[in-house]
mmCIF file of C-alpha atoms in Angstrom:
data_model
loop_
_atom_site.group_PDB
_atom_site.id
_atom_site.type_symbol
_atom_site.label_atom_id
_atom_site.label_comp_id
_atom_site.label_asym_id
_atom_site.label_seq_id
_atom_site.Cartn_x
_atom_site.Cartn_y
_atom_site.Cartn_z
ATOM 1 C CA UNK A 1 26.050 33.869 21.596
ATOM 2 C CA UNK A 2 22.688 35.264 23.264
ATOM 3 C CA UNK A 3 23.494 38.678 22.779
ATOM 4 C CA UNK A 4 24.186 39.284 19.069
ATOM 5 C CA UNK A 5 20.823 37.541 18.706
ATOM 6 C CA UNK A 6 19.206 39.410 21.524
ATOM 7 C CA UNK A 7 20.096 42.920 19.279
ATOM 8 C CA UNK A 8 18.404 41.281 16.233
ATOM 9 C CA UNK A 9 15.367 41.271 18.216
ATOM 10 C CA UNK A 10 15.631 44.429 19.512
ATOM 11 C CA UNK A 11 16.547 45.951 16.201
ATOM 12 C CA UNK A 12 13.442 43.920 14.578
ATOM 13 C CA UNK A 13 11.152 44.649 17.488
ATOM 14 C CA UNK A 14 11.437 48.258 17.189
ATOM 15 C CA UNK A 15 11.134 48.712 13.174
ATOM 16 C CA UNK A 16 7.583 46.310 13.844
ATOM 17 C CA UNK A 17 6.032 47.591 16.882
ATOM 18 C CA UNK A 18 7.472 50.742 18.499
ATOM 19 C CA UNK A 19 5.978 50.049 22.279
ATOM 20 C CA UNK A 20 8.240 46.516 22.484
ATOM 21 C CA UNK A 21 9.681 45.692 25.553
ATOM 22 C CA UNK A 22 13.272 43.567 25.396
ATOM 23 C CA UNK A 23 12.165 41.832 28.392
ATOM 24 C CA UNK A 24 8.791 40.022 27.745
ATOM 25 C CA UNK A 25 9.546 39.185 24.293
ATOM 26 C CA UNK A 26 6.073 38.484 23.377
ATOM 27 C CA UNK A 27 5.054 41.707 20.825
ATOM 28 C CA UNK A 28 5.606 40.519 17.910
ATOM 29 C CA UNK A 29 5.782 37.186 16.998
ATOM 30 C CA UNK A 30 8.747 37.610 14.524
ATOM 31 C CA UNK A 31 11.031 38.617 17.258
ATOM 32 C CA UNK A 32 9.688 35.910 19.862
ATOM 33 C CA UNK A 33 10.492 33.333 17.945
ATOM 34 C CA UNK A 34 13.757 34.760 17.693
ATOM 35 C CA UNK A 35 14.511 35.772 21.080
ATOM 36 C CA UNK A 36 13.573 32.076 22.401
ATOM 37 C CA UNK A 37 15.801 30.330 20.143
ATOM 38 C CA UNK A 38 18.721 32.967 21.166
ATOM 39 C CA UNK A 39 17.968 32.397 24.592
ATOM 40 C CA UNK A 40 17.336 28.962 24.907
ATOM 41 C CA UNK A 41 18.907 26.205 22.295
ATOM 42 C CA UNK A 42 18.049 22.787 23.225
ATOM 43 C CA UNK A 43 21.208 20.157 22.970
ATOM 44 C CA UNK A 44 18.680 17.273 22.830
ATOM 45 C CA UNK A 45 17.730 18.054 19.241
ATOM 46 C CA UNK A 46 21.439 18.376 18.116
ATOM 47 C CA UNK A 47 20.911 21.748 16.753
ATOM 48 C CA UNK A 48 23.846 24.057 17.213
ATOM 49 C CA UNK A 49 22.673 26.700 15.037
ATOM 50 C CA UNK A 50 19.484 28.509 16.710
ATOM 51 C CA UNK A 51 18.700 30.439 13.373
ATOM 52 C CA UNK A 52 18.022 27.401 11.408
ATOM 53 C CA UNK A 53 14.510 25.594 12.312
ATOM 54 C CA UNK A 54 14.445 22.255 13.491
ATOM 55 C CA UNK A 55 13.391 19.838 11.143
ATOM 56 C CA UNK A 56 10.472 18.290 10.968
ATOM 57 C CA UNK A 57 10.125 14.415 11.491
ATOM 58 C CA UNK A 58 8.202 12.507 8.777
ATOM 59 C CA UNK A 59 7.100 8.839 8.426
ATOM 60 C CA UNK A 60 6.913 7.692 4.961
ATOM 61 C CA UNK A 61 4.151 5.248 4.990
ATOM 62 C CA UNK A 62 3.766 3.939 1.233
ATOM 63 C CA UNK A 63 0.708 1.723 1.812
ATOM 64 C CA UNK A 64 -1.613 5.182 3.058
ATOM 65 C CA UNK A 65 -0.380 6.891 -0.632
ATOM 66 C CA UNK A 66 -2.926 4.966 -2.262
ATOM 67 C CA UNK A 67 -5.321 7.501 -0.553
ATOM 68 C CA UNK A 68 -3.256 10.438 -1.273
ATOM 69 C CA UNK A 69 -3.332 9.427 -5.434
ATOM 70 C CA UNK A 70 -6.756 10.327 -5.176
ATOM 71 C CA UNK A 71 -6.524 13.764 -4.407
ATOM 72 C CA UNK A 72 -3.344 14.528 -6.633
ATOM 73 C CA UNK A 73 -5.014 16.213 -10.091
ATOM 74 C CA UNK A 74 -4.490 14.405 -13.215
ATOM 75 C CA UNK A 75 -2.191 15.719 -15.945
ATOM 76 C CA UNK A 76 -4.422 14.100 -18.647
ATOM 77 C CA UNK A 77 -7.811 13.553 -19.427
ATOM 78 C CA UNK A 78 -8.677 9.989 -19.539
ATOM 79 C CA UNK A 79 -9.681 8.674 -22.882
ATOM 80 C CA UNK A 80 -13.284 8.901 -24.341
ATOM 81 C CA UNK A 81 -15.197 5.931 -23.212
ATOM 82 C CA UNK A 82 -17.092 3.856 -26.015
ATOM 83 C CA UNK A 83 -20.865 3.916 -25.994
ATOM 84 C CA UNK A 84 -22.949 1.739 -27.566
ATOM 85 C CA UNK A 85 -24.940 4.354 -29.473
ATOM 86 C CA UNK A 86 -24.490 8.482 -30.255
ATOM 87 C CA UNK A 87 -25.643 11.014 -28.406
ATOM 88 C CA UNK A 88 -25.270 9.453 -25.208
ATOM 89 C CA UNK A 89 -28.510 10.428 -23.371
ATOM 90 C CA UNK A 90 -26.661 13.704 -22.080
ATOM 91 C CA UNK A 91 -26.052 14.812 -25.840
ATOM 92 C CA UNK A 92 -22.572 14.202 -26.254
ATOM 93 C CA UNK A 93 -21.011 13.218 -29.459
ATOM 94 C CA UNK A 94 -17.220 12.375 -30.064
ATOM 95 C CA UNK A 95 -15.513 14.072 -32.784
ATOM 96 C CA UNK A 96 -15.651 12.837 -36.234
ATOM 97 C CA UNK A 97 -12.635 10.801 -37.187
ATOM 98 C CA UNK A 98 -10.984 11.203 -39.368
ATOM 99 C CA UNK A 99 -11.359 15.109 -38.964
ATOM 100 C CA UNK A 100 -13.216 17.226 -41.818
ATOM 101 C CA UNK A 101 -10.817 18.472 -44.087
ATOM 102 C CA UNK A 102 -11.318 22.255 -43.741
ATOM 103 C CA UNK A 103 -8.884 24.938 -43.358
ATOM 104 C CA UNK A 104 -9.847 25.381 -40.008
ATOM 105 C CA UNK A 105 -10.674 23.416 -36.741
ATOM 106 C CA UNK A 106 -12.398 23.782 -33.477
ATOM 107 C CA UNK A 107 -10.546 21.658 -30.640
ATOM 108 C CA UNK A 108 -12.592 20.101 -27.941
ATOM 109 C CA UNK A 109 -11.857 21.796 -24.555
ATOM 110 C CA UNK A 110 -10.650 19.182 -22.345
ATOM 111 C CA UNK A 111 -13.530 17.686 -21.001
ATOM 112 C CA UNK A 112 -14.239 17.046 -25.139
ATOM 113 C CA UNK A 113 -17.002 19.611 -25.479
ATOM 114 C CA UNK A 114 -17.500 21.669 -28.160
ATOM 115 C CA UNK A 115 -15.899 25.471 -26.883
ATOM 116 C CA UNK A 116 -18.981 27.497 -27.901
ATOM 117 C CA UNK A 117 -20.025 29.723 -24.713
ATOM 118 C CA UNK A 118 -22.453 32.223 -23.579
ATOM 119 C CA UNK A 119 -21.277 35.568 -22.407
ATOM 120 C CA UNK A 120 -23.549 38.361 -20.733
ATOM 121 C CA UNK A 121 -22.021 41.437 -19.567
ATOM 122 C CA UNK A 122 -23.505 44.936 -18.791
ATOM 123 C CA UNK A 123 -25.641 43.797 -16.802
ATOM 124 C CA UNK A 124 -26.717 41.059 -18.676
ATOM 125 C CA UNK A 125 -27.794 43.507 -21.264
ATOM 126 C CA UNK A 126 -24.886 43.019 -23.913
ATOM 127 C CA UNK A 127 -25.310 38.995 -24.774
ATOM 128 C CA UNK A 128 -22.907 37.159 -26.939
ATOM 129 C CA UNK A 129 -21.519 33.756 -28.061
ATOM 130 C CA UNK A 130 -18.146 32.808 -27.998
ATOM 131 C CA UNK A 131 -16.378 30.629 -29.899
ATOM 132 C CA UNK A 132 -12.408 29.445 -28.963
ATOM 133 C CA UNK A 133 -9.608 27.287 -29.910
ATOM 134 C CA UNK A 134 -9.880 27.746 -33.414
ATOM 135 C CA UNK A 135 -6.651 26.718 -35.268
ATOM 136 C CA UNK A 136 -5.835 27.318 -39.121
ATOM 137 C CA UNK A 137 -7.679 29.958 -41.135
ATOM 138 C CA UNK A 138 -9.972 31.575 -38.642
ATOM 139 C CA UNK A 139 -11.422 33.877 -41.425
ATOM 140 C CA UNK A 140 -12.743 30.849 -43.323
ATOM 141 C CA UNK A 141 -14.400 30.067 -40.292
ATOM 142 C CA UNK A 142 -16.019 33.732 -40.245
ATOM 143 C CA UNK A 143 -16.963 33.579 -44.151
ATOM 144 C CA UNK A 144 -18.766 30.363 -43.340
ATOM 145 C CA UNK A 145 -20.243 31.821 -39.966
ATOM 146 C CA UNK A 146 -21.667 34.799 -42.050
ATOM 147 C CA UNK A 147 -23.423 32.738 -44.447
ATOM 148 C CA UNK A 148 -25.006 29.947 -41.797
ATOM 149 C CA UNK A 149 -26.204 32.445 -39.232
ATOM 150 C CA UNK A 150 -28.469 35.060 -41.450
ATOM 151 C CA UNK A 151 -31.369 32.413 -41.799
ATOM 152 C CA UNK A 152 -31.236 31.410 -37.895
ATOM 153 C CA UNK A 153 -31.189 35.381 -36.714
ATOM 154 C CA UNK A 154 -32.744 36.770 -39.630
ATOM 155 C CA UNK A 155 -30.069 39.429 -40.222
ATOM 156 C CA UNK A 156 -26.615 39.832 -40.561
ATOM 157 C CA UNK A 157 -24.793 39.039 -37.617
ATOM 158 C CA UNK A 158 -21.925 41.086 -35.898
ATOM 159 C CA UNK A 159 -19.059 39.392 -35.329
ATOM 160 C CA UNK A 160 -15.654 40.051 -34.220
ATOM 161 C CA UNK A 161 -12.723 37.842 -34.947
ATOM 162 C CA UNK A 162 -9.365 38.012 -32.985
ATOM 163 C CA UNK A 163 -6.847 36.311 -34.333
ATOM 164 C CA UNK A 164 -4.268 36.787 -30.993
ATOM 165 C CA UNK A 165 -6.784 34.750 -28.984
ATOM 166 C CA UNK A 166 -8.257 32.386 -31.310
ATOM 167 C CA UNK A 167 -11.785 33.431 -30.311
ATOM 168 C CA UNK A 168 -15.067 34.513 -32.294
ATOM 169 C CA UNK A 169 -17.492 36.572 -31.042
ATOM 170 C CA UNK A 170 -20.609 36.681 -32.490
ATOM 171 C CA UNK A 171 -23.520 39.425 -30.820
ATOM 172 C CA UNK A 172 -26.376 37.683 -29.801
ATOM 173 C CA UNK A 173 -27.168 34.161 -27.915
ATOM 174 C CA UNK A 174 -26.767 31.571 -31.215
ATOM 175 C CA UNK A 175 -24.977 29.175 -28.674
ATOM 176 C CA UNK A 176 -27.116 25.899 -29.243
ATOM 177 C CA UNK A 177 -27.655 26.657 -33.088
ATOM 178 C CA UNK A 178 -23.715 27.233 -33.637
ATOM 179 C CA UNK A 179 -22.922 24.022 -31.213
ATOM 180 C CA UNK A 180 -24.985 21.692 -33.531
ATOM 181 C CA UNK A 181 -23.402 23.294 -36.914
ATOM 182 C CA UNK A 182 -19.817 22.637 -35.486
ATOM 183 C CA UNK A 183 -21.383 19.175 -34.846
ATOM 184 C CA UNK A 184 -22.905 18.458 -38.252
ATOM 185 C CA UNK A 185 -19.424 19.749 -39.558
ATOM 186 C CA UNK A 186 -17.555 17.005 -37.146
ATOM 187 C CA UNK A 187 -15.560 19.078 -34.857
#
């Protein structure tokens, strides 16, 4: 049984490292692991096949999982806490509900904050605002964009919709002003 095993090494050995000597076994590790389990299979462990690894043991301990919850990710967010009075001192205000009855909507990211981001690129030269998960007519949302933003910035704004991503992308750093709009608006 040795030697079928022993020519698997060999014929692995000498594809991985070309100066590997049948002998030693110990260049590279691949064909080590292989030659010792060819050479040697223990009867103590039961194991009759030396190509299949041993399994490892385990101890289920169910009281010690309690500890391990902790560190498993949550599929949800937990639900918005009440507070006696909005903003809480960080600034944070739930949604409105019911919703606004628009054509559009702006979901809260899931940490429920309003998805209106900064974004600098070329060197920190090219600064824009981005706006994401929009949902319904995004070019309402534009139209009502290109009417707000003229008396904050003082000139017409460039901004680029795309309708595959949900995202608007407006040139210039309006983050704060366009956060507290979606705000007033109840998104």
């Amino acid at each position: 049984m040795a030697a079928p095993f022993r020519k698997i090494c060999l014929r692995l050995s000498s594809r991985l490292s070309p100066g590997f000597q049948a002998e030693r076994c110990t260049i590279p590790r691949v064909s080590a692991c292989l030659c010792s389990q060819a050479t040697s299979p223990s009867a103590e462990d039961g194991r009759t096949d030396p190509l299949k690894p041993a399994q490892p043991e385990f101890i289920e301990s169910k009281e010690d999982f309690r500890w391990v919850e902790k560190l498993i990710p949550r599929y949800q967010v937990p639900p918005i806490p009440e507070h006696p009075h909005y903003p809480t001192p960080c600034g944070w205000v739930p949604p409105r509900d019911p919703p606004p009855d628009l054509p559009y909507s702006v979901r809260r990211s899931r940490f429920s904050h309003v998805p209106v981001y900064e974004r600098f690129s070329k060197g920190g030269s090219r600064k824009q605002t981005v706006i994401q998960h929009i949902e319904g007519d995004i070019w309402a949302l534009e139209k009502e964009l290109e009417e707000f933003l003229p008396a904050i910035i003082g000139r017409n704004p460039a901004i680029q919709v795309n309708e595959v991503t949900r995202k608007i992308v407006i040139k210039g750093l309006v983050t704060e002003e366009v956060k507290k709009w979606l705000l007033e608006k109840g998104f």
